[in-house]
Each structure stands twice: as C-alpha cells, then as structure tokens.
Amino acid sequence: MFDALDPRGRPPVNSPAGKQEWMTFLEKLGEARKTGRVGDVLDLCLSSSSSSA
C-alpha cells in the first residue's frame, strides 16, 4: 500500500520512538478500516506520508 501511495516506500523504523510512531499509525489505520470509508483510510495514509517527508 505504501509503495502505491508514496514512491519512497515504507517508512523506516530506526528507533524506539519510530517504532512507537509506526504502532500508533497502525492502530489509527486499523480503526479507520473498521469504522471509516475507503477515503478515510487513504487520507490517513497520505497524511502520514506527507508528515514523514
């Protein structure tokens, strides 16, 4: 999914803080998948990609 949305690929996890950030994102992603629409999931992924740029 990240490869399709962001040509840079998956975000690197190089530290405990990075791992926590990734886990927080995955929790939000799971919630968006359960309760949101496809657009909500895409918005979350795209906003995450731009904030890690």
PDB file of N, CA and C in Angstrom:
ATOM      1  N   MET A   1       0.829  -1.179   0.000  1.00  0.00           N
ATOM      2  CA  MET A   1       0.000   0.000   0.000  1.00  0.00           C
ATOM      3  C   MET A   1       0.880   1.252   0.000  1.00  0.00           C
ATOM      4  N   PHE A   2       1.925   1.277   0.845  1.00  0.00           N
ATOM      5  CA  PHE A   2       2.782   2.452   0.887  1.00  0.00           C
ATOM      6  C   PHE A   2       3.503   2.657  -0.427  1.00  0.00           C
ATOM      7  N   ASP A   3       3.900   1.568  -1.086  1.00  0.00           N
ATOM      8  CA  ASP A   3       4.590   1.693  -2.358  1.00  0.00           C
ATOM      9  C   ASP A   3       3.698   2.373  -3.397  1.00  0.00           C
ATOM     10  N   ALA A   4       2.402   2.074  -3.357  1.00  0.00           N
ATOM     11  CA  ALA A   4       1.476   2.674  -4.316  1.00  0.00           C
ATOM     12  C   ALA A   4       1.203   4.141  -3.998  1.00  0.00           C
ATOM     13  N   LEU A   5       1.155   4.485  -2.712  1.00  0.00           N
ATOM     14  CA  LEU A   5       0.812   5.840  -2.314  1.00  0.00           C
ATOM     15  C   LEU A   5       2.015   6.767  -2.231  1.00  0.00           C
ATOM     16  N   ASP A   6       3.177   6.197  -1.991  1.00  0.00           N
ATOM     17  CA  ASP A   6       4.368   7.019  -1.781  1.00  0.00           C
ATOM     18  C   ASP A   6       5.558   6.300  -2.411  1.00  0.00           C
ATOM     19  N   PRO A   7       6.141   6.851  -3.462  1.00  0.00           N
ATOM     20  CA  PRO A   7       7.241   6.159  -4.153  1.00  0.00           C
ATOM     21  C   PRO A   7       8.454   5.908  -3.276  1.00  0.00           C
ATOM     22  N   ARG A   8       8.545   6.596  -2.136  1.00  0.00           N
ATOM     23  CA  ARG A   8       9.672   6.358  -1.234  1.00  0.00           C
ATOM     24  C   ARG A   8       9.530   5.034  -0.488  1.00  0.00           C
ATOM     25  N   GLY A   9       8.364   4.435  -0.525  1.00  0.00           N
ATOM     26  CA  GLY A   9       8.159   3.142   0.125  1.00  0.00           C
ATOM     27  C   GLY A   9       7.786   3.270   1.587  1.00  0.00           C
ATOM     28  N   ARG A  10       8.002   2.209   2.311  1.00  0.00           N
ATOM     29  CA  ARG A  10       7.627   2.156   3.722  1.00  0.00           C
ATOM     30  C   ARG A  10       8.527   3.051   4.562  1.00  0.00           C
ATOM     31  N   PRO A  11       7.939   3.653   5.600  1.00  0.00           N
ATOM     32  CA  PRO A  11       8.766   4.494   6.466  1.00  0.00           C
ATOM     33  C   PRO A  11       9.738   3.636   7.272  1.00  0.00           C
ATOM     34  N   PRO A  12      10.975   4.100   7.448  1.00  0.00           N
ATOM     35  CA  PRO A  12      11.939   3.322   8.228  1.00  0.00           C
ATOM     36  C   PRO A  12      11.625   3.396   9.716  1.00  0.00           C
ATOM     37  N   VAL A  13      11.920   2.328  10.419  1.00  0.00           N
ATOM     38  CA  VAL A  13      11.775   2.295  11.868  1.00  0.00           C
ATOM     39  C   VAL A  13      13.176   2.066  12.423  1.00  0.00           C
ATOM     40  N   ASN A  14      13.817   3.153  12.851  1.00  0.00           N
ATOM     41  CA  ASN A  14      15.212   3.092  13.278  1.00  0.00           C
ATOM     42  C   ASN A  14      15.419   3.331  14.764  1.00  0.00           C
ATOM     43  N   SER A  15      14.347   3.556  15.513  1.00  0.00           N
ATOM     44  CA  SER A  15      14.497   3.875  16.924  1.00  0.00           C
ATOM     45  C   SER A  15      13.221   3.470  17.667  1.00  0.00           C
ATOM     46  N   PRO A  16      13.286   3.420  18.991  1.00  0.00           N
ATOM     47  CA  PRO A  16      12.062   3.141  19.754  1.00  0.00           C
ATOM     48  C   PRO A  16      10.961   4.169  19.479  1.00  0.00           C
ATOM     49  N   ALA A  17      11.348   5.437  19.307  1.00  0.00           N
ATOM     50  CA  ALA A  17      10.345   6.464  19.004  1.00  0.00           C
ATOM     51  C   ALA A  17       9.708   6.212  17.639  1.00  0.00           C
ATOM     52  N   GLY A  18      10.517   5.797  16.671  1.00  0.00           N
ATOM     53  CA  GLY A  18       9.988   5.470  15.350  1.00  0.00           C
ATOM     54  C   GLY A  18       9.038   4.285  15.398  1.00  0.00           C
ATOM     55  N   LYS A  19       9.400   3.292  16.215  1.00  0.00           N
ATOM     56  CA  LYS A  19       8.534   2.123  16.368  1.00  0.00           C
ATOM     57  C   LYS A  19       7.200   2.525  17.001  1.00  0.00           C
ATOM     58  N   GLN A  20       7.240   3.394  17.999  1.00  0.00           N
ATOM     59  CA  GLN A  20       6.008   3.852  18.635  1.00  0.00           C
ATOM     60  C   GLN A  20       5.141   4.637  17.651  1.00  0.00           C
ATOM     61  N   GLU A  21       5.786   5.494  16.849  1.00  0.00           N
ATOM     62  CA  GLU A  21       5.050   6.263  15.843  1.00  0.00           C
ATOM     63  C   GLU A  21       4.376   5.325  14.843  1.00  0.00           C
ATOM     64  N   TRP A  22       5.104   4.286  14.422  1.00  0.00           N
ATOM     65  CA  TRP A  22       4.567   3.312  13.475  1.00  0.00           C
ATOM     66  C   TRP A  22       3.392   2.553  14.085  1.00  0.00           C
ATOM     67  N   MET A  23       3.529   2.133  15.356  1.00  0.00           N
ATOM     68  CA  MET A  23       2.444   1.410  16.023  1.00  0.00           C
ATOM     69  C   MET A  23       1.198   2.286  16.174  1.00  0.00           C
ATOM     70  N   THR A  24       1.412   3.555  16.500  1.00  0.00           N
ATOM     71  CA  THR A  24       0.284   4.487  16.614  1.00  0.00           C
ATOM     72  C   THR A  24      -0.429   4.618  15.273  1.00  0.00           C
ATOM     73  N   PHE A  25       0.356   4.738  14.204  1.00  0.00           N
ATOM     74  CA  PHE A  25      -0.234   4.823  12.873  1.00  0.00           C
ATOM     75  C   PHE A  25      -1.032   3.562  12.548  1.00  0.00           C
ATOM     76  N   LEU A  26      -0.474   2.394  12.846  1.00  0.00           N
ATOM     77  CA  LEU A  26      -1.171   1.142  12.546  1.00  0.00           C
ATOM     78  C   LEU A  26      -2.467   1.010  13.336  1.00  0.00           C
ATOM     79  N   GLU A  27      -2.474   1.493  14.569  1.00  0.00           N
ATOM     80  CA  GLU A  27      -3.709   1.481  15.364  1.00  0.00           C
ATOM     81  C   GLU A  27      -4.764   2.383  14.722  1.00  0.00           C
ATOM     82  N   LYS A  28      -4.346   3.582  14.296  1.00  0.00           N
ATOM     83  CA  LYS A  28      -5.274   4.502  13.620  1.00  0.00           C
ATOM     84  C   LYS A  28      -5.763   3.900  12.308  1.00  0.00           C
ATOM     85  N   LEU A  29      -4.867   3.244  11.588  1.00  0.00           N
ATOM     86  CA  LEU A  29      -5.233   2.612  10.323  1.00  0.00           C
ATOM     87  C   LEU A  29      -6.259   1.510  10.548  1.00  0.00           C
ATOM     88  N   GLY A  30      -6.042   0.680  11.553  1.00  0.00           N
ATOM     89  CA  GLY A  30      -6.986  -0.380  11.865  1.00  0.00           C
ATOM     90  C   GLY A  30      -8.360   0.172  12.209  1.00  0.00           C
ATOM     91  N   GLU A  31      -8.388   1.237  12.992  1.00  0.00           N
ATOM     92  CA  GLU A  31      -9.657   1.858  13.364  1.00  0.00           C
ATOM     93  C   GLU A  31     -10.355   2.452  12.137  1.00  0.00           C
ATOM     94  N   ALA A  32      -9.580   3.110  11.272  1.00  0.00           N
ATOM     95  CA  ALA A  32     -10.161   3.690  10.054  1.00  0.00           C
ATOM     96  C   ALA A  32     -10.727   2.594   9.155  1.00  0.00           C
ATOM     97  N   ARG A  33     -10.058   1.464   9.095  1.00  0.00           N
ATOM     98  CA  ARG A  33     -10.543   0.353   8.265  1.00  0.00           C
ATOM     99  C   ARG A  33     -11.837  -0.216   8.820  1.00  0.00           C
ATOM    100  N   LYS A  34     -11.962  -0.261  10.154  1.00  0.00           N
ATOM    101  CA  LYS A  34     -13.166  -0.828  10.766  1.00  0.00           C
ATOM    102  C   LYS A  34     -14.353   0.121  10.690  1.00  0.00           C
ATOM    103  N   THR A  35     -14.109   1.408  10.928  1.00  0.00           N
ATOM    104  CA  THR A  35     -15.233   2.327  11.108  1.00  0.00           C
ATOM    105  C   THR A  35     -15.372   3.376  10.011  1.00  0.00           C
ATOM    106  N   GLY A  36     -14.344   3.522   9.179  1.00  0.00           N
ATOM    107  CA  GLY A  36     -14.375   4.588   8.184  1.00  0.00           C
ATOM    108  C   GLY A  36     -14.665   4.087   6.791  1.00  0.00           C
ATOM    109  N   ARG A  37     -14.497   5.005   5.867  1.00  0.00           N
ATOM    110  CA  ARG A  37     -14.668   4.707   4.452  1.00  0.00           C
ATOM    111  C   ARG A  37     -13.294   4.553   3.815  1.00  0.00           C
ATOM    112  N   VAL A  38     -13.280   4.126   2.568  1.00  0.00           N
ATOM    113  CA  VAL A  38     -12.022   3.970   1.845  1.00  0.00           C
ATOM    114  C   VAL A  38     -11.275   5.298   1.820  1.00  0.00           C
ATOM    115  N   GLY A  39     -11.990   6.374   1.603  1.00  0.00           N
ATOM    116  CA  GLY A  39     -11.364   7.696   1.568  1.00  0.00           C
ATOM    117  C   GLY A  39     -10.701   8.058   2.888  1.00  0.00           C
ATOM    118  N   ASP A  40     -11.291   7.625   4.017  1.00  0.00           N
ATOM    119  CA  ASP A  40     -10.688   7.888   5.322  1.00  0.00           C
ATOM    120  C   ASP A  40      -9.345   7.178   5.457  1.00  0.00           C
ATOM    121  N   VAL A  41      -9.284   5.935   4.967  1.00  0.00           N
ATOM    122  CA  VAL A  41      -8.040   5.170   5.013  1.00  0.00           C
ATOM    123  C   VAL A  41      -6.985   5.840   4.131  1.00  0.00           C
ATOM    124  N   LEU A  42      -7.376   6.231   2.928  1.00  0.00           N
ATOM    125  CA  LEU A  42      -6.426   6.896   2.031  1.00  0.00           C
ATOM    126  C   LEU A  42      -5.948   8.223   2.600  1.00  0.00           C
ATOM    127  N   ASP A  43      -6.866   9.004   3.168  1.00  0.00           N
ATOM    128  CA  ASP A  43      -6.476  10.281   3.785  1.00  0.00           C
ATOM    129  C   ASP A  43      -5.463  10.060   4.890  1.00  0.00           C
ATOM    130  N   LEU A  44      -5.683   9.052   5.714  1.00  0.00           N
ATOM    131  CA  LEU A  44      -4.754   8.754   6.794  1.00  0.00           C
ATOM    132  C   LEU A  44      -3.380   8.375   6.251  1.00  0.00           C
ATOM    133  N   CYS A  45      -3.370   7.526   5.249  1.00  0.00           N
ATOM    134  CA  CYS A  45      -2.094   7.090   4.655  1.00  0.00           C
ATOM    135  C   CYS A  45      -1.360   8.254   3.984  1.00  0.00           C
ATOM    136  N   LEU A  46      -2.089   9.059   3.259  1.00  0.00           N
ATOM    137  CA  LEU A  46      -1.465  10.181   2.569  1.00  0.00           C
ATOM    138  C   LEU A  46      -0.982  11.247   3.548  1.00  0.00           C
ATOM    139  N   SER A  47      -1.722  11.492   4.607  1.00  0.00           N
ATOM    140  CA  SER A  47      -1.277  12.483   5.589  1.00  0.00           C
ATOM    141  C   SER A  47      -0.066  11.964   6.343  1.00  0.00           C
ATOM    142  N   SER A  48       0.006  10.668   6.558  1.00  0.00           N
ATOM    143  CA  SER A  48       1.165  10.076   7.218  1.00  0.00           C
ATOM    144  C   SER A  48       2.396  10.181   6.329  1.00  0.00           C
ATOM    145  N   SER A  49       2.223   9.968   5.024  1.00  0.00           N
ATOM    146  CA  SER A  49       3.348  10.057   4.083  1.00  0.00           C
ATOM    147  C   SER A  49       3.888  11.468   4.029  1.00  0.00           C
ATOM    148  N   SER A  50       3.016  12.452   4.023  1.00  0.00           N
ATOM    149  CA  SER A  50       3.486  13.831   3.904  1.00  0.00           C
ATOM    150  C   SER A  50       4.104  14.318   5.210  1.00  0.00           C
ATOM    151  N   SER A  51       3.666  13.787   6.360  1.00  0.00           N
ATOM    152  CA  SER A  51       4.249  14.230   7.614  1.00  0.00           C
ATOM    153  C   SER A  51       5.603  13.619   7.870  1.00  0.00           C
ATOM    154  N   SER A  52       5.937  12.511   7.190  1.00  0.00           N
ATOM    155  CA  SER A  52       7.244  11.888   7.376  1.00  0.00           C
ATOM    156  C   SER A  52       8.238  12.303   6.305  1.00  0.00           C
ATOM    157  N   ALA A  53       7.852  13.259   5.458  1.00  0.00           N
ATOM    158  CA  ALA A  53       8.719  13.714   4.359  1.00  0.00           C
ATOM    159  C   ALA A  53       9.811  14.619   4.848  1.00  0.00           C
TER     160      ALA A  53
END
